[in-house]
Amino acid sequence: MTKHTVSRRAFLMGSAALSGAGLVRAANIKTRSWPGNHNDVRCGIIGYGPQGREITATLARVPGAQVAAICDTYAPMLRRAQRDAPEATRHEDYREILDNPDIQAVIVATPTHLHRDMAINALQAGKNVYCEAPMASSIEDAKAIARAAQNATGQIFQVGQTYRSNPQHRSVFQFMRSGAIGRPAMARGQWHAKESWRRASPNADRVRELNWRLDPAVTTGLIGESALLQMDVAYWVLGELPTSVHGFGQIMAWNDGREVPDTVQAIFEFPSGLHMVFDATLASSFDDAYEAYYGSDSTIVFRDRGKAWMFKEVDALMLGWEVYARTDRFYKETGIALLANATQLDAQNVDPTEDDPNVETPLWYALQEFMDNHAFGPYPPAANWERGLEAAAIAITANQAIMERTQKDIDPASYTLD
Amino acid sequence: MQTVRLALHAMATRFELLIHGEDMIQLRGAGEEALAEIKRLEQQLSFYDPTSEISQVNCNASEGPVRVTPRLYSLLRTAADVHYKTHGAFDVTVGPLMRCWGFVRGAGSWPDAHARKEALSRTGMDKVVLDDAKRTVAFKLPGMALDLGAIGKGYAIEEAGMFLRDCGVTSALLHGGTSTMVAIGTPPQDGNGWPIGVSDPLEDSQMLTSTSIRDEAFSVSAPKGKAFQKDGKVWGHVIDPRRGYPVQGAALSAVAHPSATICDAISTALLAMGRTEGKQVQQKFRGMRTLCAYHSTGAMDIISLGFNSTDSTTQQ
């Protein structure tokens, strides 16, 4: 492993001080010695399924965060909580967390259709809220949450659209926006896995609750529950929101009485005329997940949680930095790796052609942004309620189009509060 | 009675899971959740993935204490406990030695004496500071690295087994690369348990021993696979952390114990221990059975504590 002369933590604290706007903020940093400072943000986690656990594990390593309380309605999940976060108090009713004045931040990681009451009640209890994505399973719920967030001035509301906080995505975003692909032609994305989406429990009532993703009344389907983060990157880098979606859905692998398709295709139409095709399946894991943006000069592909490569057309201009860049072979194509901080790595004597050994997961960066907002904010996070509402509206409409196997216009009013 | 088979490629090996029960849809759901946990732990514990929690520790722990998740901390505590009980024969700080012997991304090569001594000086759990109150890990020397390769798979299997039980599974066998496994209950056709055979390291078609496991884990280690030859000897990828050389003499070890984490760690440690030390270790873990096979002129010495050995020259 490459040895750094400057640790990442020291570097981040240093850069935070530089960008922290003024002496008051800088003084703040000194009080944030870490770990285990009494100024740590005390967080309550609501919902201890796989995502709640991932968030808890990640928060354990985010400076300034402390998981102080965990809520789940099912005893085995609370047993896991005890192992994962022994210091946290455990609750079956989330309102106990909201009533606790020592809890500053609440993370809502329950099934999507349960977000509404929890997020709104948490905001009304004065908590800062991190709400998992999709923000809601109906546009009405999404708007209700958005309105509560808009009214909660002085409080933080962040949605779990984690790629918005990921330095790697931000870096490639700038690159895309500077016109590196030339004239955009189309976009394509996929999310592929081989799994049934079924969840098991010895308790029959619990089985029904656990399998909410397969309940047509509340699910946002594969396009919402699995593909949302990737789709979110698409509107972000393209700089426009889709106006319509054409959906298809089939049950190809798991014909076990379910009504929710295990294989879907959606074609999104954007105002510029560009179309994006997205497919998702639970029937095949081939080629995993990626998004590709095709243009007249090059195609840029995102995959593996933010890695990106550029595939150039032969007639495109040679870029100055290209000769130094790392390339990877993909069958007959050669991709130029787009690394977030190549110059920064160079300054730290880390070979920019290697993978950065200090890189964190997108969830880590998103939670770090949430924590930093407690110290330096509140300011609107990259994934604020507006981004949450847009993504939810698109996912919900796309899922409807898929379920009805039809074309649906996306009402521009669904993207905003009146 | 229905049967579901699932598989996962993770931790550079193939995990397979066999579950018996009444409701196929439920069985699959339970199995997928258990395998997803293994995948998640791979991401957390991988020595090779730069975003893993272990890589973060390896990158930063020589500069100061690194806070880790409670579960990783407790796994490192277990590793330290096994280190202590095996008198250093099990050591998760073998990273520098593994690298110096060329086993990190290759089949190994003979290092020069200086590099070996240098790597050995950066090996040792005693040079890792674990702070229970702050839940931090720090290295006393630069260039140290934790490699959970000899315990991570067992830990993942143990955790996955717990998930299966939480989901109501009462009959299952889960193994990683056929070298570490956990058994839940018994298979429908055999009330004694899941039959396990250990093949002879010199002759794959021969069985060294066979046994049954039930609500128990089992692990087997051998310095085969990644290996190279020098001076007529085979040097395998299991390194004795106390001497700094790949282990010689031990051909195979097998361990049964309620914890897959302990099985995995002890089966590796036994290869680096002598006959006497090996026997002492078995007594330190309640409910443990061990079997060790050592190269000997013309045959193999087998020391079995609790297993039936089928072709032993020495049995105790």
XYZ file of C-alpha atoms in Angstrom:
734
model
C 0.000 0.000 0.000
C 1.333 3.386 -0.912
C 2.448 5.484 1.989
C 1.123 9.011 2.240
C 2.999 11.971 3.529
C -0.292 13.676 4.379
C -3.058 11.553 5.832
C -6.440 11.928 4.209
C -8.001 12.962 7.482
C -5.446 15.698 8.028
C -5.924 16.785 4.455
C -9.697 16.932 4.745
C -9.622 18.846 7.994
C -7.167 21.246 6.428
C -9.262 21.778 3.316
C -12.399 22.169 5.434
C -10.654 24.923 7.370
C -9.743 26.690 4.154
C -13.259 26.538 2.764
C -14.973 27.121 6.094
C -15.531 30.838 5.502
C -14.119 32.892 8.297
C -12.751 32.736 11.789
C -15.910 31.594 13.501
C -15.991 28.473 11.412
C -12.287 27.897 11.847
C -12.717 28.085 15.614
C -15.390 25.458 15.287
C -12.912 22.968 13.886
C -10.692 23.124 16.931
C -13.552 21.953 19.114
C -14.129 19.003 16.817
C -11.228 16.851 17.929
C -11.968 13.279 16.992
C -12.804 10.537 17.838
C -15.166 10.452 20.761
C -15.648 14.160 21.277
C -18.690 15.282 23.229
C -19.496 17.518 20.271
C -20.115 14.472 18.065
C -23.460 14.588 16.307
C -25.709 12.090 18.059
C -27.629 10.175 15.395
C -30.732 8.029 15.604
C -31.227 5.337 12.940
C -34.837 4.429 12.110
C -35.060 1.083 10.301
C -32.402 -1.560 10.770
C -32.590 -3.530 7.527
C -29.570 -3.911 5.221
C -29.405 -0.171 4.480
C -29.756 0.848 8.128
C -26.903 -1.502 8.972
C -24.728 -0.168 6.169
C -25.346 3.386 7.350
C -24.535 2.442 10.953
C -21.295 0.739 9.929
C -20.340 3.733 7.798
C -21.174 6.319 10.471
C -18.847 4.475 12.847
C -16.009 5.706 10.613
C -17.256 9.199 9.755
C -15.572 11.900 11.848
C -17.974 13.753 14.103
C -20.712 11.107 14.041
C -22.017 8.934 16.815
C -24.798 6.358 16.441
C -26.692 6.947 19.681
C -30.029 5.209 19.056
C -31.425 2.556 16.721
C -35.066 1.735 16.065
C -36.585 -1.331 14.442
C -39.901 -3.058 15.003
C -38.435 -6.562 14.796
C -36.458 -8.101 17.683
C -33.773 -9.961 15.643
C -32.853 -6.658 13.939
C -32.388 -5.004 17.339
C -30.155 -7.911 18.377
C -27.996 -7.157 15.340
C -28.054 -3.489 16.307
C -26.660 -4.367 19.702
C -23.691 -6.134 18.103
C -23.093 -3.448 15.513
C -23.433 -0.434 17.812
C -23.192 -1.568 21.442
C -23.370 1.995 22.825
C -26.606 2.869 21.019
C -29.940 2.663 22.792
C -32.486 0.414 21.096
C -36.149 1.197 20.455
C -39.206 -0.380 18.883
C -41.030 2.947 18.519
C -39.241 5.622 16.509
C -41.038 8.382 18.407
C -38.854 7.612 21.417
C -35.881 8.733 19.314
C -37.710 11.908 18.236
C -38.604 12.657 21.866
C -34.980 12.402 22.969
C -33.564 15.953 23.035
C -29.986 14.599 22.923
C -30.496 13.227 19.418
C -29.649 15.865 16.821
C -29.876 13.886 13.598
C -32.250 11.179 12.414
C -31.587 8.794 9.562
C -34.692 7.318 7.958
C -33.831 3.927 6.444
C -37.217 2.211 6.567
C -39.185 0.873 3.576
C -39.841 3.715 1.125
C -43.593 3.970 1.779
C -42.959 4.531 5.501
C -40.656 7.533 5.021
C -43.382 10.180 4.983
C -44.515 10.185 8.607
C -41.077 9.479 9.987
C -39.288 12.187 8.012
C -41.971 14.819 8.646
C -42.299 13.993 12.354
C -38.525 14.067 12.716
C -38.318 17.500 11.086
C -41.163 18.744 13.265
C -39.326 17.421 16.315
C -36.472 19.717 15.320
C -34.122 16.988 14.094
C -31.813 17.186 11.131
C -32.883 14.447 8.726
C -31.097 12.153 6.303
C -33.801 10.314 4.355
C -33.000 7.292 2.225
C -33.795 7.341 -1.502
C -36.266 7.156 -3.055
C -37.634 9.811 -0.763
C -41.191 8.417 -1.075
C -43.293 5.917 -2.995
C -45.993 8.386 -4.096
C -45.667 11.902 -5.494
C -48.090 13.125 -2.834
C -45.848 11.743 -0.068
C -42.718 13.096 -1.745
C -44.279 16.579 -1.899
C -45.369 16.394 1.723
C -41.820 15.572 2.790
C -40.392 18.244 0.484
C -42.749 20.843 1.933
C -41.804 19.906 5.489
C -38.124 20.178 4.556
C -38.679 23.537 2.868
C -40.462 24.855 5.966
C -37.801 23.556 8.336
C -35.502 26.528 7.921
C -32.370 26.174 9.980
C -32.560 22.383 9.798
C -30.714 20.018 7.480
C -32.612 17.744 5.158
C -30.543 15.462 2.940
C -31.737 12.642 0.671
C -29.680 9.461 0.216
C -28.826 10.172 -3.419
C -25.236 9.508 -2.471
C -23.522 9.973 -5.828
C -24.254 13.709 -5.567
C -21.684 13.874 -2.729
C -19.140 11.534 -4.300
C -15.918 13.365 -5.312
C -15.404 10.939 -8.177
C -18.834 11.679 -9.648
C -18.370 15.405 -9.115
C -15.099 15.316 -10.982
C -16.507 13.443 -13.975
C -19.582 15.673 -13.887
C -17.383 18.728 -14.556
C -15.652 16.822 -17.280
C -18.965 15.889 -18.946
C -20.303 19.421 -18.639
C -17.201 20.819 -20.297
C -18.263 19.013 -23.456
C -15.818 16.129 -23.438
C -18.182 13.759 -25.242
C -18.847 16.245 -28.046
C -22.425 16.395 -29.341
C -24.511 14.108 -27.089
C -26.192 11.253 -28.951
C -27.895 9.112 -26.329
C -27.529 7.569 -22.912
C -27.929 4.036 -21.678
C -27.864 2.409 -18.255
C -28.369 -0.934 -16.641
C -28.702 -2.549 -13.225
C -28.383 -6.335 -13.373
C -28.449 -8.868 -10.567
C -29.484 -12.449 -10.049
C -31.594 -12.548 -6.933
C -35.240 -13.126 -6.077
C -35.813 -9.925 -4.054
C -37.622 -12.167 -1.572
C -36.879 -11.733 2.105
C -37.403 -14.498 4.646
C -38.472 -14.635 8.274
C -39.883 -17.339 10.531
C -42.716 -14.909 11.349
C -45.521 -14.751 8.718
C -46.543 -11.137 9.462
C -42.938 -10.133 9.273
C -42.610 -11.834 5.871
C -45.377 -9.587 4.523
C -43.748 -6.465 5.945
C -40.297 -7.462 4.722
C -41.444 -8.042 1.162
C -42.752 -4.529 0.586
C -40.606 -4.233 -2.559
C -42.863 -6.884 -4.150
C -46.112 -5.223 -3.037
C -47.545 -3.390 -6.089
C -49.432 -1.005 -3.793
C -46.299 0.539 -2.286
C -43.203 -0.395 -4.290
C -41.435 1.844 -6.775
C -40.138 -1.314 -8.460
C -36.704 -2.020 -9.810
C -36.467 1.404 -11.402
C -37.015 3.107 -8.024
C -35.547 0.723 -5.492
C -32.462 -0.401 -7.444
C -31.779 1.986 -10.319
C -32.586 5.337 -8.703
C -29.035 6.375 -7.790
C -27.814 5.704 -11.308
C -30.766 7.522 -12.859
C -30.097 10.445 -10.521
C -26.606 10.763 -12.012
C -28.172 10.913 -15.465
C -30.334 14.010 -14.803
C -27.416 15.574 -13.026
C -24.797 15.156 -15.743
C -27.264 15.789 -18.561
C -28.479 18.933 -16.815
C -32.139 18.343 -17.661
C -35.106 16.393 -16.349
C -37.044 13.913 -18.495
C -40.412 14.910 -19.902
C -41.763 11.445 -20.596
C -41.072 7.795 -20.044
C -42.067 4.650 -21.896
C -41.997 1.522 -19.741
C -42.024 -2.243 -20.167
C -41.934 -4.915 -17.499
C -41.906 -8.710 -17.496
C -41.644 -11.568 -15.037
C -38.868 -13.644 -16.598
C -37.147 -15.508 -13.775
C -39.155 -15.476 -10.549
C -42.641 -16.620 -11.438
C -43.554 -17.202 -7.802
C -46.892 -15.433 -7.704
C -45.415 -11.938 -7.729
C -46.993 -9.100 -9.698
C -44.001 -6.780 -9.704
C -41.824 -7.370 -12.804
C -38.354 -8.848 -12.297
C -37.156 -7.406 -15.604
C -37.887 -3.874 -16.799
C -36.987 -1.447 -19.569
C -37.647 2.276 -19.536
C -36.962 4.862 -22.211
C -36.709 8.429 -20.950
C -37.146 11.435 -23.242
C -35.336 14.665 -22.365
C -36.198 18.229 -23.497
C -33.046 18.433 -25.658
C -34.296 15.450 -27.645
C -31.824 13.050 -26.081
C -33.191 9.662 -25.038
C -31.930 7.399 -22.299
C -32.631 3.678 -22.252
C -32.449 1.964 -18.896
C -32.930 -1.691 -18.150
C -32.906 -3.565 -14.886
C -33.298 -7.225 -14.129
C -33.224 -9.723 -11.288
C -32.786 -12.579 -13.771
C -29.171 -12.106 -14.862
C -26.157 -10.539 -13.232
C -24.273 -10.120 -16.494
C -22.204 -6.945 -16.656
C -23.549 -5.645 -13.341
C -24.482 -1.960 -13.340
C -23.272 1.000 -15.389
C -24.349 4.125 -17.243
C -22.969 5.212 -20.609
C -23.200 8.640 -22.240
C -22.601 8.493 -25.974
C -21.388 11.519 -27.915
C -19.828 12.488 -31.220
C -16.308 12.666 -29.733
C -16.397 10.043 -27.039
C -18.468 7.854 -24.765
C -18.140 8.099 -21.014
C -19.018 5.084 -18.892
C -19.603 5.145 -15.140
C -19.400 1.926 -13.180
C -18.314 0.442 -9.834
C -19.736 3.225 -7.663
C -18.174 6.129 -9.465
C -15.282 4.852 -11.522
C -15.411 6.297 -15.024
C -13.735 5.735 -18.361
C -13.739 7.667 -21.603
C -13.773 5.821 -24.928
C -12.715 8.150 -27.710
C -13.779 8.234 -31.333
C -10.734 8.032 -33.631
C -11.530 11.383 -35.226
C -11.736 13.219 -31.899
C -9.061 15.705 -30.925
C -6.185 14.485 -28.781
C -6.435 15.864 -25.230
C -3.296 17.231 -23.584
C -3.393 15.053 -20.483
C -4.301 11.895 -22.378
C -0.733 10.679 -22.740
C -0.313 10.499 -18.970
C -3.656 8.879 -18.240
C -4.161 5.277 -17.244
C -5.973 3.126 -19.766
C -7.905 -0.090 -19.222
C -8.858 -2.651 -21.828
C -12.509 -3.657 -22.257
C -12.451 -6.425 -24.855
C -11.557 -4.541 -28.056
C -12.068 -1.065 -26.629
C -9.574 0.992 -24.651
C -10.951 3.233 -21.931
C -9.097 6.211 -20.488
C -9.622 6.157 -16.709
C -11.074 9.390 -15.363
C -9.761 9.821 -11.838
C -11.172 12.392 -9.450
C -8.025 13.777 -7.950
C -5.100 12.839 -10.165
C -3.239 16.095 -9.517
C -3.890 15.882 -5.773
C -2.536 12.332 -5.703
C 0.506 13.483 -7.599
C 1.136 16.140 -4.951
C 1.035 13.426 -2.299
C 3.500 11.242 -4.211
C 0.810 8.701 -4.974
C 0.953 7.354 -8.490
C -2.220 8.675 -10.161
C -2.326 5.611 -12.386
C -3.044 3.422 -9.355
C -6.421 3.271 -7.630
C -6.481 5.805 -4.795
C -5.970 3.847 -1.573
C -7.807 6.492 0.431
C -11.007 6.492 -1.538
C -14.205 5.966 0.461
C -17.624 4.705 -0.585
C -20.266 7.125 -1.936
C -22.317 6.501 1.228
C -19.346 7.587 3.369
C -18.990 10.857 1.453
C -22.739 11.487 1.644
C -22.786 10.931 5.415
C -19.648 13.000 5.818
C -21.370 15.844 3.987
C -24.342 15.430 6.340
C -22.050 15.594 9.392
C -20.022 18.550 8.070
C -23.296 20.371 7.558
C -23.867 20.144 11.325
C -20.518 21.820 11.964
C -20.504 24.435 9.207
C -24.125 24.737 8.088
C -26.924 24.553 7.732
C -26.642 24.952 3.973
C -28.597 23.096 1.289
C -26.862 19.753 0.691
C -26.082 18.536 -2.835
C -28.938 16.051 -2.472
C -31.506 18.415 -0.988
C -35.304 18.040 -0.963
C -35.559 19.398 -4.503
C -33.266 16.673 -5.858
C -35.169 14.128 -3.753
C -38.526 15.253 -5.121
C -37.304 15.186 -8.731
C -35.829 11.695 -8.418
C -38.918 10.364 -6.639
C -41.260 11.865 -9.256
C -39.274 10.292 -12.088
C -39.005 6.876 -10.393
C -42.691 6.796 -9.454
C -43.865 7.820 -12.937
C -41.445 5.389 -14.607
C -42.668 2.579 -12.378
C -46.269 3.389 -13.290
C -45.355 3.312 -16.984
C -43.643 -0.056 -16.463
C -46.593 -1.540 -14.540
C -49.064 -0.295 -17.179
C -46.692 -1.051 -20.069
C -47.325 2.348 -21.555
C -45.943 5.804 -22.215
C -46.414 8.490 -19.569
C -45.665 12.186 -19.646
C -43.933 13.400 -16.525
C -45.905 16.376 -15.258
C -43.429 19.270 -14.767
C -45.526 20.262 -11.743
C -44.500 17.002 -10.067
C -40.905 18.264 -9.940
C -41.664 21.327 -7.841
C -43.758 22.567 -4.951
C -46.469 25.007 -6.027
C -39.098 -31.232 1.818
C -37.538 -28.847 -0.672
C -33.914 -28.038 -1.407
C -32.374 -24.797 -2.583
C -28.792 -24.425 -3.789
C -27.145 -21.028 -4.058
C -23.623 -19.935 -4.906
C -21.554 -16.773 -4.670
C -18.141 -15.797 -5.894
C -16.416 -13.737 -3.187
C -13.121 -13.595 -1.283
C -11.402 -15.200 -4.295
C -13.379 -18.375 -3.818
C -16.739 -19.959 -4.458
C -19.237 -20.153 -1.626
C -21.982 -22.724 -1.878
C -25.076 -22.988 0.222
C -27.496 -25.887 0.466
C -30.734 -25.353 2.407
C -33.510 -27.810 3.144
C -36.977 -26.780 4.270
C -40.622 -26.521 3.384
C -41.022 -23.232 1.517
C -38.712 -22.847 -1.449
C -39.388 -19.114 -1.852
C -38.520 -18.472 1.798
C -35.440 -20.684 1.658
C -34.097 -18.770 -1.312
C -34.803 -15.435 0.348
C -32.932 -16.545 3.459
C -30.016 -17.860 1.420
C -29.721 -14.686 -0.639
C -29.618 -12.566 2.511
C -26.872 -14.771 4.002
C -24.774 -14.624 0.832
C -25.305 -10.869 0.565
C -23.782 -10.572 4.033
C -20.696 -12.470 2.837
C -20.422 -10.091 -0.119
C -20.731 -7.120 2.241
C -18.051 -8.509 4.553
C -15.754 -9.098 1.583
C -16.026 -5.411 0.774
C -15.251 -4.535 4.397
C -12.401 -6.981 5.026
C -10.635 -7.250 1.669
C -6.890 -6.675 1.741
C -6.987 -5.941 -1.994
C -9.915 -3.509 -2.262
C -8.615 0.049 -1.650
C -12.040 1.143 -0.348
C -12.291 -1.637 2.255
C -12.217 -0.799 5.940
C -9.082 -2.939 6.300
C -7.333 -0.939 3.561
C -8.219 2.270 5.396
C -6.650 0.849 8.543
C -3.566 -0.369 6.684
C -3.181 3.019 5.058
C -3.532 5.167 8.162
C -2.894 3.153 11.354
C 0.848 3.791 11.414
C 0.174 7.539 11.542
C -2.197 7.301 14.488
C -5.230 5.489 15.891
C -7.922 4.660 13.336
C -11.471 4.224 14.572
C -13.117 1.075 13.223
C -16.620 -0.365 13.282
C -17.558 -2.307 16.429
C -17.779 -5.590 14.555
C -14.362 -5.238 12.925
C -12.990 -4.242 16.293
C -14.403 -7.359 17.906
C -13.007 -9.505 15.077
C -9.559 -7.975 15.658
C -9.948 -8.731 19.369
C -10.734 -12.352 18.482
C -7.656 -12.411 16.232
C -5.556 -11.053 19.107
C -6.976 -13.674 21.453
C -6.161 -16.499 19.025
C -2.699 -15.000 18.537
C -2.143 -15.148 22.283
C -3.509 -18.675 22.672
C -1.384 -19.968 19.784
C 1.773 -18.265 21.097
C 1.968 -16.149 17.960
C 1.476 -18.947 15.406
C -1.651 -17.150 14.237
C -0.985 -13.564 13.262
C -3.065 -11.235 11.094
C -0.084 -8.897 10.679
C 1.644 -11.269 8.230
C 0.879 -8.811 5.399
C 4.486 -7.595 4.968
C 5.806 -11.178 5.018
C 3.196 -12.333 2.501
C 4.223 -9.473 0.230
C 7.936 -10.085 0.655
C 7.485 -13.774 -0.218
C 5.524 -12.779 -3.343
C 2.253 -14.377 -2.248
C 0.128 -11.214 -2.344
C -0.534 -11.261 -6.069
C 1.584 -14.194 -7.206
C 2.638 -17.768 -6.531
C 5.623 -16.749 -4.418
C 9.378 -16.331 -4.838
C 12.439 -16.493 -2.585
C 13.123 -13.079 -1.002
C 16.538 -11.747 -0.152
C 17.560 -12.093 3.472
C 17.432 -8.379 4.202
C 13.891 -7.989 2.852
C 12.759 -10.996 4.864
C 14.242 -9.669 8.092
C 12.762 -6.279 7.400
C 9.298 -7.784 6.827
C 9.608 -9.943 9.939
C 10.409 -6.872 12.020
C 7.098 -5.362 10.891
C 5.117 -8.465 11.785
C 3.556 -9.163 15.151
C 0.228 -8.604 16.822
C 2.187 -7.168 19.760
C 2.933 -4.161 17.533
C -0.780 -3.454 17.072
C -2.414 -1.232 19.687
C -6.101 -1.946 20.225
C -7.908 0.651 22.331
C -11.159 -0.806 23.694
C -12.525 2.518 24.946
C -12.014 4.436 21.730
C -12.367 1.377 19.471
C -9.243 2.313 17.568
C -6.399 0.428 15.921
C -2.861 1.769 15.672
C 0.406 0.314 14.379
C 3.606 0.855 16.345
C 5.696 0.760 13.160
C 5.230 2.048 9.622
C 4.837 -0.515 6.869
C 2.669 -2.836 8.925
C -0.522 -4.296 7.473
C -3.429 -6.408 8.641
C -4.396 -9.304 6.393
C -7.494 -11.147 7.567
C -7.092 -13.839 4.892
C -6.759 -16.589 7.492
C -9.810 -15.612 9.524
C -12.084 -13.513 7.296
C -13.676 -16.361 5.413
C -14.518 -18.185 8.632
C -15.936 -14.986 10.090
C -18.075 -14.377 6.992
C -19.391 -17.933 7.138
C -20.185 -17.642 10.837
C -22.061 -14.375 10.303
C -23.939 -15.775 7.310
C -24.921 -18.799 9.413
C -26.378 -16.445 12.002
C -28.454 -14.741 9.292
C -29.777 -18.107 8.137
C -30.873 -18.972 11.670
C -32.518 -15.563 12.090
C -34.516 -16.285 8.931
C -35.774 -19.541 10.440
C -33.496 -21.953 8.547
C -33.065 -25.241 10.450
C -31.114 -27.376 7.961
C -28.261 -25.958 5.892
C -24.634 -26.373 4.923
C -22.559 -23.369 3.818
C -18.960 -23.675 2.672
C -16.349 -21.383 1.182
C -14.093 -23.129 -1.320
C -14.744 -26.443 0.522
C -12.150 -25.416 3.109
C -14.338 -23.748 5.760
C -17.957 -24.598 6.433
C -20.781 -24.295 8.884
C -23.577 -26.806 9.385
C -27.009 -25.877 10.670
C -29.012 -28.824 12.019
C -28.828 -32.045 10.061
C -29.634 -32.980 6.470
C -33.102 -34.591 6.092
C -31.691 -38.028 5.316
C -29.108 -38.247 8.083
C -29.924 -37.439 11.694
C -26.261 -37.642 12.714
C -25.201 -34.565 10.840
C -23.619 -33.464 7.591
C -20.990 -35.972 6.447
C -17.584 -34.391 5.769
C -14.553 -36.089 4.246
C -10.990 -34.791 4.335
C -8.929 -35.979 1.390
C -5.327 -37.031 1.748
C -3.072 -34.097 0.769
C -0.741 -36.508 -1.070
C -3.440 -38.578 -2.753
C -6.680 -36.760 -3.482
C -8.677 -39.925 -4.064
C -7.889 -41.222 -0.556
C -9.732 -40.028 2.526
C -7.684 -39.010 5.512
C -10.689 -38.883 7.775
C -14.428 -38.554 7.675
C -16.760 -37.128 10.245
C -20.189 -35.577 10.714
C -20.890 -32.031 11.788
C -24.128 -30.685 13.242
C -24.573 -27.100 14.452
C -20.839 -26.867 14.216
C -18.196 -25.406 11.914
C -15.287 -27.130 10.240
C -12.156 -25.904 8.530
C -9.256 -27.509 6.742
C -5.960 -25.854 5.776
C -3.032 -27.041 3.686
C -0.061 -25.128 2.271
C -1.019 -26.319 -1.220
C -2.228 -24.134 -4.074
C -0.093 -20.982 -4.193
C 3.422 -22.438 -3.872
C 6.824 -22.495 -5.547
C 9.778 -24.881 -5.499
C 13.327 -24.195 -4.378
C 16.146 -26.618 -3.509
C 13.807 -29.563 -4.016
C 11.348 -28.268 -1.434
C 7.870 -26.880 -1.926
C 7.272 -23.493 -0.293
C 3.575 -22.778 0.173
C 1.621 -19.640 0.960
C 1.160 -20.314 4.676
C 3.866 -18.376 6.500
C 5.028 -19.021 10.031
C 4.782 -15.489 11.438
C 7.277 -16.264 14.202
C 10.100 -17.379 11.903
C 9.265 -15.500 8.737
C 9.397 -18.573 6.480
C 6.645 -20.575 4.766
C 5.728 -23.520 6.979
C 7.517 -26.802 6.330
C 6.574 -30.223 7.602
C 2.847 -29.776 8.080
C 0.774 -31.183 5.232
C -2.733 -30.517 6.458
C -4.790 -29.521 9.461
C -8.493 -29.862 10.172
C -10.513 -28.279 12.963
C -14.095 -28.666 14.161
C -15.513 -26.156 16.643
C -18.811 -24.287 17.165
C -17.289 -21.082 15.713
C -16.287 -20.947 12.031
C -14.086 -17.928 12.818
C -12.076 -19.955 15.339
C -11.941 -23.004 13.022
C -10.525 -20.937 10.183
C -7.885 -19.252 12.347
C -6.798 -22.360 14.236
C -6.543 -24.524 11.118
C -4.012 -22.012 9.746
C -2.159 -21.716 13.057
C -1.813 -25.483 13.417
C 0.245 -25.614 10.218
C 2.810 -23.316 11.805
C 2.932 -25.192 15.094
C 4.789 -28.294 16.044
C 3.168 -31.498 17.225
C 3.321 -30.702 20.948
C 2.154 -27.128 20.600
C -0.700 -28.255 18.377
C -2.006 -30.581 21.038
C -1.876 -27.874 23.682
C -3.903 -25.507 21.536
C -6.774 -27.953 21.160
C -7.166 -27.974 24.942
C -7.552 -24.205 25.089
C -10.799 -24.154 23.093
C -13.762 -25.935 24.564
C -15.446 -28.350 22.141
C -12.604 -28.337 19.617
C -11.492 -31.361 17.591
C -8.277 -31.204 15.572
C -6.394 -33.355 13.119
C -2.902 -32.635 11.831
C -0.943 -34.468 9.148
C 2.835 -34.010 9.008
C 5.231 -35.084 6.287
C 7.369 -37.946 7.509
C 9.775 -40.288 5.736
C 7.747 -42.699 3.664
C 4.394 -41.874 5.212
C 2.523 -39.199 7.050
C 2.245 -38.713 10.772
C -1.296 -38.026 11.750
C -2.222 -36.635 15.101
C -5.948 -36.737 15.653
C -7.693 -35.316 18.679
C -11.344 -36.239 18.373
C -11.461 -37.283 14.702
C -11.415 -40.823 13.331
C -8.331 -41.208 11.230
C -8.589 -43.837 8.506
C -4.949 -44.458 7.610
C -2.911 -43.084 10.447
C 0.538 -44.109 11.333
C 0.259 -42.331 14.640
C -3.017 -41.866 16.384
C -3.549 -40.377 19.779
